[in-house]
PDB file of C-alpha atoms in Angstrom:
ATOM      1  CA  UNK A   1      -4.750  76.076   2.601  1.00  0.00           C
ATOM      2  CA  UNK A   2      -1.877  77.384   4.738  1.00  0.00           C
ATOM      3  CA  UNK A   3      -3.922  76.910   7.924  1.00  0.00           C
ATOM      4  CA  UNK A   4      -4.688  73.311   6.962  1.00  0.00           C
ATOM      5  CA  UNK A   5      -0.979  72.623   6.364  1.00  0.00           C
ATOM      6  CA  UNK A   6      -0.078  74.163   9.725  1.00  0.00           C
ATOM      7  CA  UNK A   7      -2.711  72.070  11.514  1.00  0.00           C
ATOM      8  CA  UNK A   8      -1.418  68.905   9.844  1.00  0.00           C
ATOM      9  CA  UNK A   9       2.136  69.770  10.858  1.00  0.00           C
ATOM     10  CA  UNK A  10       1.048  70.331  14.465  1.00  0.00           C
ATOM     11  CA  UNK A  11      -0.811  67.000  14.547  1.00  0.00           C
ATOM     12  CA  UNK A  12       2.191  65.200  13.026  1.00  0.00           C
ATOM     13  CA  UNK A  13       4.551  66.816  15.563  1.00  0.00           C
ATOM     14  CA  UNK A  14       2.338  65.778  18.474  1.00  0.00           C
ATOM     15  CA  UNK A  15       2.004  62.231  17.095  1.00  0.00           C
ATOM     16  CA  UNK A  16       5.782  61.956  16.693  1.00  0.00           C
ATOM     17  CA  UNK A  17       6.353  63.230  20.238  1.00  0.00           C
ATOM     18  CA  UNK A  18       3.749  60.780  21.543  1.00  0.00           C
ATOM     19  CA  UNK A  19       5.564  57.935  19.775  1.00  0.00           C
ATOM     20  CA  UNK A  20       8.845  58.910  21.451  1.00  0.00           C
ATOM     21  CA  UNK A  21       7.231  59.150  24.885  1.00  0.00           C
ATOM     22  CA  UNK A  22       5.555  55.749  24.385  1.00  0.00           C
ATOM     23  CA  UNK A  23       8.821  53.946  23.566  1.00  0.00           C
ATOM     24  CA  UNK A  24       9.395  52.682  27.175  1.00  0.00           C
ATOM     25  CA  UNK A  25       5.951  51.042  27.085  1.00  0.00           C
ATOM     26  CA  UNK A  26       6.865  49.021  23.987  1.00  0.00           C
ATOM     27  CA  UNK A  27      10.180  47.595  25.176  1.00  0.00           C
ATOM     28  CA  UNK A  28       9.423  43.890  25.050  1.00  0.00           C
ATOM     29  CA  UNK A  29       9.707  41.419  22.212  1.00  0.00           C
ATOM     30  CA  UNK A  30       5.938  40.926  21.873  1.00  0.00           C
ATOM     31  CA  UNK A  31       5.222  44.668  21.934  1.00  0.00           C
ATOM     32  CA  UNK A  32       7.961  45.463  19.428  1.00  0.00           C
ATOM     33  CA  UNK A  33       6.681  42.650  17.206  1.00  0.00           C
ATOM     34  CA  UNK A  34       3.174  44.135  17.379  1.00  0.00           C
ATOM     35  CA  UNK A  35       4.526  47.591  16.571  1.00  0.00           C
ATOM     36  CA  UNK A  36       6.523  46.331  13.575  1.00  0.00           C
ATOM     37  CA  UNK A  37       3.712  44.153  12.200  1.00  0.00           C
ATOM     38  CA  UNK A  38       1.185  46.928  12.761  1.00  0.00           C
ATOM     39  CA  UNK A  39       3.386  49.499  11.058  1.00  0.00           C
ATOM     40  CA  UNK A  40       3.995  47.281   8.007  1.00  0.00           C
ATOM     41  CA  UNK A  41       0.406  46.095   7.637  1.00  0.00           C
ATOM     42  CA  UNK A  42      -1.377  49.343   8.470  1.00  0.00           C
ATOM     43  CA  UNK A  43       0.957  51.577   6.475  1.00  0.00           C
ATOM     44  CA  UNK A  44       0.267  49.487   3.408  1.00  0.00           C
ATOM     45  CA  UNK A  45      -3.499  49.568   3.871  1.00  0.00           C
ATOM     46  CA  UNK A  46      -3.789  53.197   5.169  1.00  0.00           C
ATOM     47  CA  UNK A  47      -6.022  52.585   8.171  1.00  0.00           C
ATOM     48  CA  UNK A  48      -6.809  56.281   8.755  1.00  0.00           C
ATOM     49  CA  UNK A  49      -8.019  56.680   5.174  1.00  0.00           C
ATOM     50  CA  UNK A  50     -10.105  53.489   5.356  1.00  0.00           C
ATOM     51  CA  UNK A  51     -11.657  54.585   8.656  1.00  0.00           C
ATOM     52  CA  UNK A  52     -12.531  58.091   7.534  1.00  0.00           C
ATOM     53  CA  UNK A  53     -13.976  56.939   4.192  1.00  0.00           C
ATOM     54  CA  UNK A  54     -16.242  54.592   6.179  1.00  0.00           C
ATOM     55  CA  UNK A  55     -17.455  57.468   8.400  1.00  0.00           C
ATOM     56  CA  UNK A  56     -17.921  59.736   5.388  1.00  0.00           C
ATOM     57  CA  UNK A  57     -20.169  57.187   3.648  1.00  0.00           C
ATOM     58  CA  UNK A  58     -22.320  57.025   6.773  1.00  0.00           C
ATOM     59  CA  UNK A  59     -22.459  60.823   7.039  1.00  0.00           C
ATOM     60  CA  UNK A  60     -20.585  60.771  10.365  1.00  0.00           C
ATOM     61  CA  UNK A  61     -17.293  62.417   9.430  1.00  0.00           C
ATOM     62  CA  UNK A  62     -18.190  65.573  11.383  1.00  0.00           C
ATOM     63  CA  UNK A  63     -18.533  63.626  14.655  1.00  0.00           C
ATOM     64  CA  UNK A  64     -16.302  60.593  14.046  1.00  0.00           C
ATOM     65  CA  UNK A  65     -12.774  60.121  12.783  1.00  0.00           C
ATOM     66  CA  UNK A  66     -10.279  57.283  13.025  1.00  0.00           C
ATOM     67  CA  UNK A  67      -7.885  57.468  15.956  1.00  0.00           C
ATOM     68  CA  UNK A  68      -5.837  55.243  18.267  1.00  0.00           C
ATOM     69  CA  UNK A  69      -5.061  55.531  21.969  1.00  0.00           C
ATOM     70  CA  UNK A  70      -1.326  56.040  22.660  1.00  0.00           C
ATOM     71  CA  UNK A  71       0.282  53.223  24.622  1.00  0.00           C
ATOM     72  CA  UNK A  72       1.413  55.547  27.398  1.00  0.00           C
ATOM     73  CA  UNK A  73      -2.240  56.502  27.956  1.00  0.00           C
ATOM     74  CA  UNK A  74      -3.376  52.873  27.852  1.00  0.00           C
ATOM     75  CA  UNK A  75      -0.754  52.068  30.483  1.00  0.00           C
ATOM     76  CA  UNK A  76      -2.128  54.857  32.692  1.00  0.00           C
ATOM     77  CA  UNK A  77      -5.702  53.627  32.276  1.00  0.00           C
ATOM     78  CA  UNK A  78      -4.755  50.002  33.011  1.00  0.00           C
ATOM     79  CA  UNK A  79      -2.898  51.058  36.144  1.00  0.00           C
ATOM     80  CA  UNK A  80      -5.669  53.383  37.389  1.00  0.00           C
ATOM     81  CA  UNK A  81      -8.473  50.827  37.153  1.00  0.00           C
ATOM     82  CA  UNK A  82      -6.333  47.731  37.806  1.00  0.00           C
ATOM     83  CA  UNK A  83      -6.714  45.772  34.568  1.00  0.00           C
ATOM     84  CA  UNK A  84      -5.043  42.353  34.997  1.00  0.00           C
ATOM     85  CA  UNK A  85      -5.014  38.856  33.525  1.00  0.00           C
ATOM     86  CA  UNK A  86      -8.426  37.992  35.001  1.00  0.00           C
ATOM     87  CA  UNK A  87     -10.111  41.085  33.501  1.00  0.00           C
ATOM     88  CA  UNK A  88     -12.248  40.994  30.364  1.00  0.00           C
ATOM     89  CA  UNK A  89     -12.235  44.291  28.456  1.00  0.00           C
ATOM     90  CA  UNK A  90     -14.475  45.364  25.587  1.00  0.00           C
ATOM     91  CA  UNK A  91     -13.030  47.983  23.218  1.00  0.00           C
ATOM     92  CA  UNK A  92     -15.796  49.767  21.304  1.00  0.00           C
ATOM     93  CA  UNK A  93     -14.424  51.002  17.988  1.00  0.00           C
ATOM     94  CA  UNK A  94     -11.246  48.927  18.044  1.00  0.00           C
ATOM     95  CA  UNK A  95     -10.114  49.785  14.503  1.00  0.00           C
ATOM     96  CA  UNK A  96      -7.184  47.643  13.367  1.00  0.00           C
ATOM     97  CA  UNK A  97      -6.712  46.493  16.945  1.00  0.00           C
ATOM     98  CA  UNK A  98      -3.278  47.964  17.725  1.00  0.00           C
ATOM     99  CA  UNK A  99      -4.364  49.399  21.090  1.00  0.00           C
ATOM    100  CA  UNK A 100      -6.506  46.335  21.809  1.00  0.00           C
ATOM    101  CA  UNK A 101      -3.671  43.893  21.201  1.00  0.00           C
ATOM    102  CA  UNK A 102      -1.124  46.006  23.089  1.00  0.00           C
ATOM    103  CA  UNK A 103      -3.358  46.106  26.166  1.00  0.00           C
ATOM    104  CA  UNK A 104      -3.710  42.332  26.087  1.00  0.00           C
ATOM    105  CA  UNK A 105       0.065  41.883  25.813  1.00  0.00           C
ATOM    106  CA  UNK A 106       0.700  44.463  28.547  1.00  0.00           C
ATOM    107  CA  UNK A 107      -1.779  43.161  31.125  1.00  0.00           C
ATOM    108  CA  UNK A 108      -2.608  39.607  30.028  1.00  0.00           C
ATOM    109  CA  UNK A 109      -6.324  40.478  29.938  1.00  0.00           C
ATOM    110  CA  UNK A 110      -8.911  39.047  27.580  1.00  0.00           C
ATOM    111  CA  UNK A 111     -10.376  41.563  25.135  1.00  0.00           C
ATOM    112  CA  UNK A 112     -13.371  41.801  22.827  1.00  0.00           C
ATOM    113  CA  UNK A 113     -12.757  44.345  20.063  1.00  0.00           C
ATOM    114  CA  UNK A 114     -15.910  45.720  18.454  1.00  0.00           C
ATOM    115  CA  UNK A 115     -15.588  47.319  15.015  1.00  0.00           C
ATOM    116  CA  UNK A 116     -18.249  48.065  12.381  1.00  0.00           C
ATOM    117  CA  UNK A 117     -15.786  48.587   9.509  1.00  0.00           C
ATOM    118  CA  UNK A 118     -15.199  45.233   7.809  1.00  0.00           C
ATOM    119  CA  UNK A 119     -11.901  46.312   6.201  1.00  0.00           C
ATOM    120  CA  UNK A 120     -10.405  47.337   9.534  1.00  0.00           C
ATOM    121  CA  UNK A 121     -11.718  44.150  11.134  1.00  0.00           C
ATOM    122  CA  UNK A 122      -9.885  42.007   8.560  1.00  0.00           C
ATOM    123  CA  UNK A 123      -6.631  43.820   9.382  1.00  0.00           C
ATOM    124  CA  UNK A 124      -7.270  43.399  13.118  1.00  0.00           C
ATOM    125  CA  UNK A 125      -7.747  39.641  12.805  1.00  0.00           C
ATOM    126  CA  UNK A 126      -4.592  39.357  10.712  1.00  0.00           C
ATOM    127  CA  UNK A 127      -2.633  41.248  13.365  1.00  0.00           C
ATOM    128  CA  UNK A 128      -4.057  39.084  16.167  1.00  0.00           C
ATOM    129  CA  UNK A 129      -3.076  35.907  14.316  1.00  0.00           C
ATOM    130  CA  UNK A 130       0.403  37.236  13.508  1.00  0.00           C
ATOM    131  CA  UNK A 131       0.951  38.139  17.176  1.00  0.00           C
ATOM    132  CA  UNK A 132      -0.462  34.771  18.319  1.00  0.00           C
ATOM    133  CA  UNK A 133      -3.118  36.439  20.431  1.00  0.00           C
ATOM    134  CA  UNK A 134      -6.217  34.908  18.844  1.00  0.00           C
ATOM    135  CA  UNK A 135      -6.838  32.920  22.057  1.00  0.00           C
ATOM    136  CA  UNK A 136      -7.102  36.089  24.198  1.00  0.00           C
ATOM    137  CA  UNK A 137      -8.484  38.638  21.727  1.00  0.00           C
ATOM    138  CA  UNK A 138     -11.744  38.369  19.801  1.00  0.00           C
ATOM    139  CA  UNK A 139     -12.953  40.860  17.199  1.00  0.00           C
ATOM    140  CA  UNK A 140     -16.649  41.296  16.400  1.00  0.00           C
ATOM    141  CA  UNK A 141     -18.167  43.149  13.450  1.00  0.00           C
ATOM    142  CA  UNK A 142     -20.944  45.021  15.231  1.00  0.00           C
ATOM    143  CA  UNK A 143     -22.366  48.522  15.519  1.00  0.00           C
ATOM    144  CA  UNK A 144     -21.654  49.746  19.045  1.00  0.00           C
ATOM    145  CA  UNK A 145     -25.065  51.456  19.152  1.00  0.00           C
ATOM    146  CA  UNK A 146     -26.887  48.130  18.710  1.00  0.00           C
ATOM    147  CA  UNK A 147     -24.370  45.715  20.231  1.00  0.00           C
ATOM    148  CA  UNK A 148     -25.900  42.774  22.147  1.00  0.00           C
ATOM    149  CA  UNK A 149     -24.918  42.255  25.784  1.00  0.00           C
ATOM    150  CA  UNK A 150     -21.385  40.925  26.350  1.00  0.00           C
ATOM    151  CA  UNK A 151     -20.099  39.542  29.640  1.00  0.00           C
ATOM    152  CA  UNK A 152     -17.219  41.930  30.423  1.00  0.00           C
ATOM    153  CA  UNK A 153     -15.637  43.781  33.359  1.00  0.00           C
ATOM    154  CA  UNK A 154     -14.491  46.951  31.563  1.00  0.00           C
ATOM    155  CA  UNK A 155     -15.801  48.830  28.529  1.00  0.00           C
ATOM    156  CA  UNK A 156     -13.439  51.262  26.791  1.00  0.00           C
ATOM    157  CA  UNK A 157     -14.760  53.871  24.332  1.00  0.00           C
ATOM    158  CA  UNK A 158     -12.356  56.126  22.427  1.00  0.00           C
ATOM    159  CA  UNK A 159     -14.840  58.246  20.470  1.00  0.00           C
ATOM    160  CA  UNK A 160     -13.956  61.718  21.660  1.00  0.00           C
ATOM    161  CA  UNK A 161     -15.916  63.744  19.084  1.00  0.00           C
ATOM    162  CA  UNK A 162     -19.431  62.297  19.422  1.00  0.00           C
ATOM    163  CA  UNK A 163     -22.264  64.818  19.587  1.00  0.00           C
ATOM    164  CA  UNK A 164     -24.671  64.909  22.544  1.00  0.00           C
ATOM    165  CA  UNK A 165     -27.345  62.892  20.720  1.00  0.00           C
ATOM    166  CA  UNK A 166     -24.884  60.087  19.922  1.00  0.00           C
ATOM    167  CA  UNK A 167     -23.469  60.136  23.464  1.00  0.00           C
ATOM    168  CA  UNK A 168     -26.962  59.785  24.909  1.00  0.00           C
ATOM    169  CA  UNK A 169     -27.842  57.015  22.456  1.00  0.00           C
ATOM    170  CA  UNK A 170     -24.682  55.104  23.326  1.00  0.00           C
ATOM    171  CA  UNK A 171     -25.293  55.633  27.051  1.00  0.00           C
ATOM    172  CA  UNK A 172     -28.798  54.211  26.709  1.00  0.00           C
ATOM    173  CA  UNK A 173     -27.323  51.166  24.971  1.00  0.00           C
ATOM    174  CA  UNK A 174     -24.870  50.633  27.848  1.00  0.00           C
ATOM    175  CA  UNK A 175     -27.565  50.914  30.539  1.00  0.00           C
ATOM    176  CA  UNK A 176     -28.040  47.131  30.181  1.00  0.00           C
ATOM    177  CA  UNK A 177     -24.808  46.604  32.165  1.00  0.00           C
ATOM    178  CA  UNK A 178     -24.935  46.580  35.959  1.00  0.00           C
ATOM    179  CA  UNK A 179     -22.804  48.668  38.310  1.00  0.00           C
ATOM    180  CA  UNK A 180     -19.929  46.149  38.416  1.00  0.00           C
ATOM    181  CA  UNK A 181     -18.847  47.068  34.871  1.00  0.00           C
ATOM    182  CA  UNK A 182     -16.432  49.998  34.635  1.00  0.00           C
ATOM    183  CA  UNK A 183     -17.078  52.190  31.590  1.00  0.00           C
ATOM    184  CA  UNK A 184     -14.255  54.437  30.356  1.00  0.00           C
ATOM    185  CA  UNK A 185     -14.838  57.394  28.045  1.00  0.00           C
ATOM    186  CA  UNK A 186     -12.607  60.142  26.639  1.00  0.00           C
ATOM    187  CA  UNK A 187     -13.454  63.904  26.911  1.00  0.00           C
ATOM    188  CA  UNK A 188     -17.047  63.297  28.132  1.00  0.00           C
ATOM    189  CA  UNK A 189     -18.966  61.198  30.635  1.00  0.00           C
ATOM    190  CA  UNK A 190     -22.430  59.668  30.397  1.00  0.00           C
ATOM    191  CA  UNK A 191     -23.264  61.357  33.693  1.00  0.00           C
ATOM    192  CA  UNK A 192     -23.554  64.641  31.774  1.00  0.00           C
ATOM    193  CA  UNK A 193     -26.412  63.400  29.573  1.00  0.00           C
ATOM    194  CA  UNK A 194     -27.925  60.599  31.692  1.00  0.00           C
ATOM    195  CA  UNK A 195     -27.360  61.644  35.339  1.00  0.00           C
ATOM    196  CA  UNK A 196     -30.137  59.412  36.655  1.00  0.00           C
ATOM    197  CA  UNK A 197     -28.546  56.284  35.203  1.00  0.00           C
ATOM    198  CA  UNK A 198     -24.768  56.759  35.541  1.00  0.00           C
ATOM    199  CA  UNK A 199     -22.402  57.557  38.389  1.00  0.00           C
ATOM    200  CA  UNK A 200     -18.869  58.902  37.999  1.00  0.00           C
ATOM    201  CA  UNK A 201     -16.173  56.878  39.795  1.00  0.00           C
ATOM    202  CA  UNK A 202     -13.051  58.858  38.910  1.00  0.00           C
ATOM    203  CA  UNK A 203     -11.536  61.254  36.398  1.00  0.00           C
ATOM    204  CA  UNK A 204      -7.900  61.759  35.400  1.00  0.00           C
ATOM    205  CA  UNK A 205      -5.961  63.214  32.481  1.00  0.00           C
ATOM    206  CA  UNK A 206      -4.472  61.383  29.510  1.00  0.00           C
ATOM    207  CA  UNK A 207      -2.233  62.302  26.578  1.00  0.00           C
ATOM    208  CA  UNK A 208      -3.402  62.058  22.984  1.00  0.00           C
ATOM    209  CA  UNK A 209      -1.850  63.301  19.707  1.00  0.00           C
ATOM    210  CA  UNK A 210      -4.270  66.239  19.678  1.00  0.00           C
ATOM    211  CA  UNK A 211      -3.716  67.253  23.322  1.00  0.00           C
ATOM    212  CA  UNK A 212      -4.337  66.402  26.984  1.00  0.00           C
ATOM    213  CA  UNK A 213      -7.920  65.624  27.974  1.00  0.00           C
ATOM    214  CA  UNK A 214     -10.057  64.046  30.662  1.00  0.00           C
ATOM    215  CA  UNK A 215     -10.554  60.288  30.988  1.00  0.00           C
ATOM    216  CA  UNK A 216     -13.783  59.385  32.806  1.00  0.00           C
ATOM    217  CA  UNK A 217     -14.453  56.151  34.692  1.00  0.00           C
ATOM    218  CA  UNK A 218     -18.118  55.536  35.445  1.00  0.00           C
ATOM    219  CA  UNK A 219     -20.684  52.810  35.986  1.00  0.00           C
ATOM    220  CA  UNK A 220     -24.423  52.489  35.669  1.00  0.00           C
ATOM    221  CA  UNK A 221     -26.747  52.703  38.661  1.00  0.00           C
ATOM    222  CA  UNK A 222     -28.335  49.391  37.683  1.00  0.00           C
ATOM    223  CA  UNK A 223     -28.409  47.025  40.652  1.00  0.00           C
ATOM    224  CA  UNK A 224     -26.247  43.937  40.546  1.00  0.00           C
ATOM    225  CA  UNK A 225     -28.263  40.887  39.559  1.00  0.00           C
ATOM    226  CA  UNK A 226     -28.179  38.247  42.291  1.00  0.00           C
ATOM    227  CA  UNK A 227     -28.389  34.696  40.989  1.00  0.00           C
TER     228      UNK A 227
END
């Protein structure tokens, strides 16, 4: 019991510190509006509880839990791979869409958020409408392991606790994309489980509430289709 309380305190402390560090990346009217609306809406509906109940029902709580990418880390990712207003990003496991919407505000990019949890998807669409971003951000209720092909430039996956079987299954699903599409993963790369089909482009570190970890940029070895 004491250990659990200590771990919760540590996670809270890191999350609070991350919020302070991320303040400079939220200093604009649209970003502050998103933060305020997200705080009010998501606090009321307890997004972490909703997300983890969903995973528990599916028997995935050991390998999946609800989490959000800090804005300071999103800024680093966007800068490293040059996300701009002509880029189309797909966020697999977008949750309530806070990170998705922030990235669109920050870079002007178009984004497809993919989320299997209907309750979180409803909150995400409400946030997008409230922030007047429905023209640039689309949310789909889909399972990322069976998602049909989407025409995108970047795929972002923040599922840091997947087991090797799930990582391989997801990698096989993403093999339908050609080498032009940049695929970003946290703590692992698909090269580790599917070396014949993926190639690592770059790796750098990012900050998360639970610590600093590797961010991997990769692409498939599938040849570019020539029309």
